[in-house]
XYZ file of C-alpha atoms in Angstrom:
145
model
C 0.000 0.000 0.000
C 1.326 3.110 -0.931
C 1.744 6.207 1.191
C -0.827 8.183 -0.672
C -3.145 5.568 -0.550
C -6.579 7.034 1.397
C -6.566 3.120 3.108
C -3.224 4.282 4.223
C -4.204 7.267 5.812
C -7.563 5.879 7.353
C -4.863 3.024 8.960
C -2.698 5.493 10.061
C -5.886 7.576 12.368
C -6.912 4.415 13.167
C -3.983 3.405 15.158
C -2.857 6.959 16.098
C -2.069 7.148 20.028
C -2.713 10.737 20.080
C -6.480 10.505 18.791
C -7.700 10.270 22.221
C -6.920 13.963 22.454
C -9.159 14.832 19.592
C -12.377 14.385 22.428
C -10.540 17.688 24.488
C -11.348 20.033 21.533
C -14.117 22.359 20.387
C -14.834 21.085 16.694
C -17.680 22.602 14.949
C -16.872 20.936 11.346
C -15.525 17.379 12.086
C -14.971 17.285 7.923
C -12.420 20.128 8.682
C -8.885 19.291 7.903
C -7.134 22.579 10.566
C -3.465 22.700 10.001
C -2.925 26.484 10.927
C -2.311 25.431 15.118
C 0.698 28.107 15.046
C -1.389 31.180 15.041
C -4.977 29.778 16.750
C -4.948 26.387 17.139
C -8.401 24.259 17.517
C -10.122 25.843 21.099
C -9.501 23.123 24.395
C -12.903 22.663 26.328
C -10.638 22.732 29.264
C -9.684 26.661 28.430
C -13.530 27.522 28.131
C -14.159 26.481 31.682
C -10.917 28.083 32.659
C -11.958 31.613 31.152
C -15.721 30.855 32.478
C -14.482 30.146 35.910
C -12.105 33.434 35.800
C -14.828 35.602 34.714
C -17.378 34.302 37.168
C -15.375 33.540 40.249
C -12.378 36.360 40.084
C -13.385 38.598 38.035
C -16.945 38.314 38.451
C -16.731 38.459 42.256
C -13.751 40.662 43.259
C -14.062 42.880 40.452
C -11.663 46.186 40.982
C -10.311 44.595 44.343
C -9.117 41.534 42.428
C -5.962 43.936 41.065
C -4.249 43.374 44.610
C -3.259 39.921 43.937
C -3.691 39.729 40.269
C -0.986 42.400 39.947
C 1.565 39.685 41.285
C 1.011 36.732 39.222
C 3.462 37.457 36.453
C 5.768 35.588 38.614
C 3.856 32.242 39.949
C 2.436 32.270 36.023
C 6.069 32.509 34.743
C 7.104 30.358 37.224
C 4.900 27.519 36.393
C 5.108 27.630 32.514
C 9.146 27.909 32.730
C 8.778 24.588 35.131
C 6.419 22.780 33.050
C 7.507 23.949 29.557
C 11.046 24.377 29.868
C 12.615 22.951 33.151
C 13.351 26.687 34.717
C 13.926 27.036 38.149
C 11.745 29.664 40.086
C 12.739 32.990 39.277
C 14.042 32.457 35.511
C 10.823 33.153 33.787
C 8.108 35.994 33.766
C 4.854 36.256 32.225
C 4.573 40.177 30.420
C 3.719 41.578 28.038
C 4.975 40.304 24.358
C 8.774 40.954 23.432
C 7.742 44.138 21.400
C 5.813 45.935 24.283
C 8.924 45.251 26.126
C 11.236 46.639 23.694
C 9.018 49.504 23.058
C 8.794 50.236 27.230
C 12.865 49.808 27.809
C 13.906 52.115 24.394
C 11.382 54.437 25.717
C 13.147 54.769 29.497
C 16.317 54.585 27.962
C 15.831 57.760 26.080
C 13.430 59.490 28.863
C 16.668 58.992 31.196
C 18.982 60.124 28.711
C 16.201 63.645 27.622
C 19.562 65.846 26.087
C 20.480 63.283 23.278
C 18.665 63.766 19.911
C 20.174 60.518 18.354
C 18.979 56.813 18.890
C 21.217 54.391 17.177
C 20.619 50.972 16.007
C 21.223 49.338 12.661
C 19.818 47.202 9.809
C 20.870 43.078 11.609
C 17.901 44.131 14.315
C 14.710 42.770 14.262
C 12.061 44.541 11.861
C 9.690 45.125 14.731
C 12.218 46.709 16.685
C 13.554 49.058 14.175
C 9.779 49.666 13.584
C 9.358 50.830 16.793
C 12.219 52.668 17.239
C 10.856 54.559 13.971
C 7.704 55.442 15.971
C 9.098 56.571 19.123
C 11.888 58.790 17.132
C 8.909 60.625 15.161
C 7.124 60.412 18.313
C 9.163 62.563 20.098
C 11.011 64.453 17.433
C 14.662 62.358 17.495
C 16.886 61.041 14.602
C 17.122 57.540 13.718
């Protein structure tokens, strides 16, 4: 039987030890054949009763008094998904805002703690976003690039 046989393929789901997982999923079109899991992968039931429970029990209940603990949980959050994900030890991972927020919020204190320069320097091996932003902030506040 060859490899692009549809047999093949049917053999192949049928004896695939990850189909289990299908069951966790929210599928609307079964018929669906979703490749695209790097920018949305398929929805986990488990991550609609997470966001359910959030809204109703945290955010729902405490409302604005909720931001006195929820301001601190960059660190336990960081802390679990570098332990879980990749084997970090407490401390070595923090969960922010993405890497371009970041950039955009250091570049920024950089130059507000630096207010006589004119200049900011960088050059073409940097990341697109970050010369992108760089571009913003320069005609932002009046500086060269």
């Amino acid at each position: 039987m060859a490899i692009t046989d549809r047999e093949y393929a049917l053999e192949l789901d049928r004896n695939d030890p990850l189909a289990h997982f299908r069951s966790r999923f929210v599928i609307t079109d079964p018929d669906m054949c979703y490749l695209d899991g790097n920018s949305l992968g398929r929805l986990p039931h488990s991550t609609v009763i997470a966001i359910n429970e959030y809204m109703t029990q945290e955010w729902g209940r405490e409302v604005v008094t909720g931001w006195s603990h929820w301001v601190d949980e960059a660190q336990p959050t960081g802390d679990l998904i570098g332990r879980s994900a990749l084997g970090a030890g407490p401390g070595q991972m923090l969960a922010c805002d993405t890497t371009s927020v970041n950039f955009y919020q250091l570049a920024l204190a950089a130059i507000n703690a630096r207010p006589g320069r004119k200049t900011i320097i960088t050059d073409a091996a940097n990341f697109p976003t970050d010369r992108y932003i760089l571009e913003g902030i320069a005609k932002q506040l009046g500086l060269n690039l």
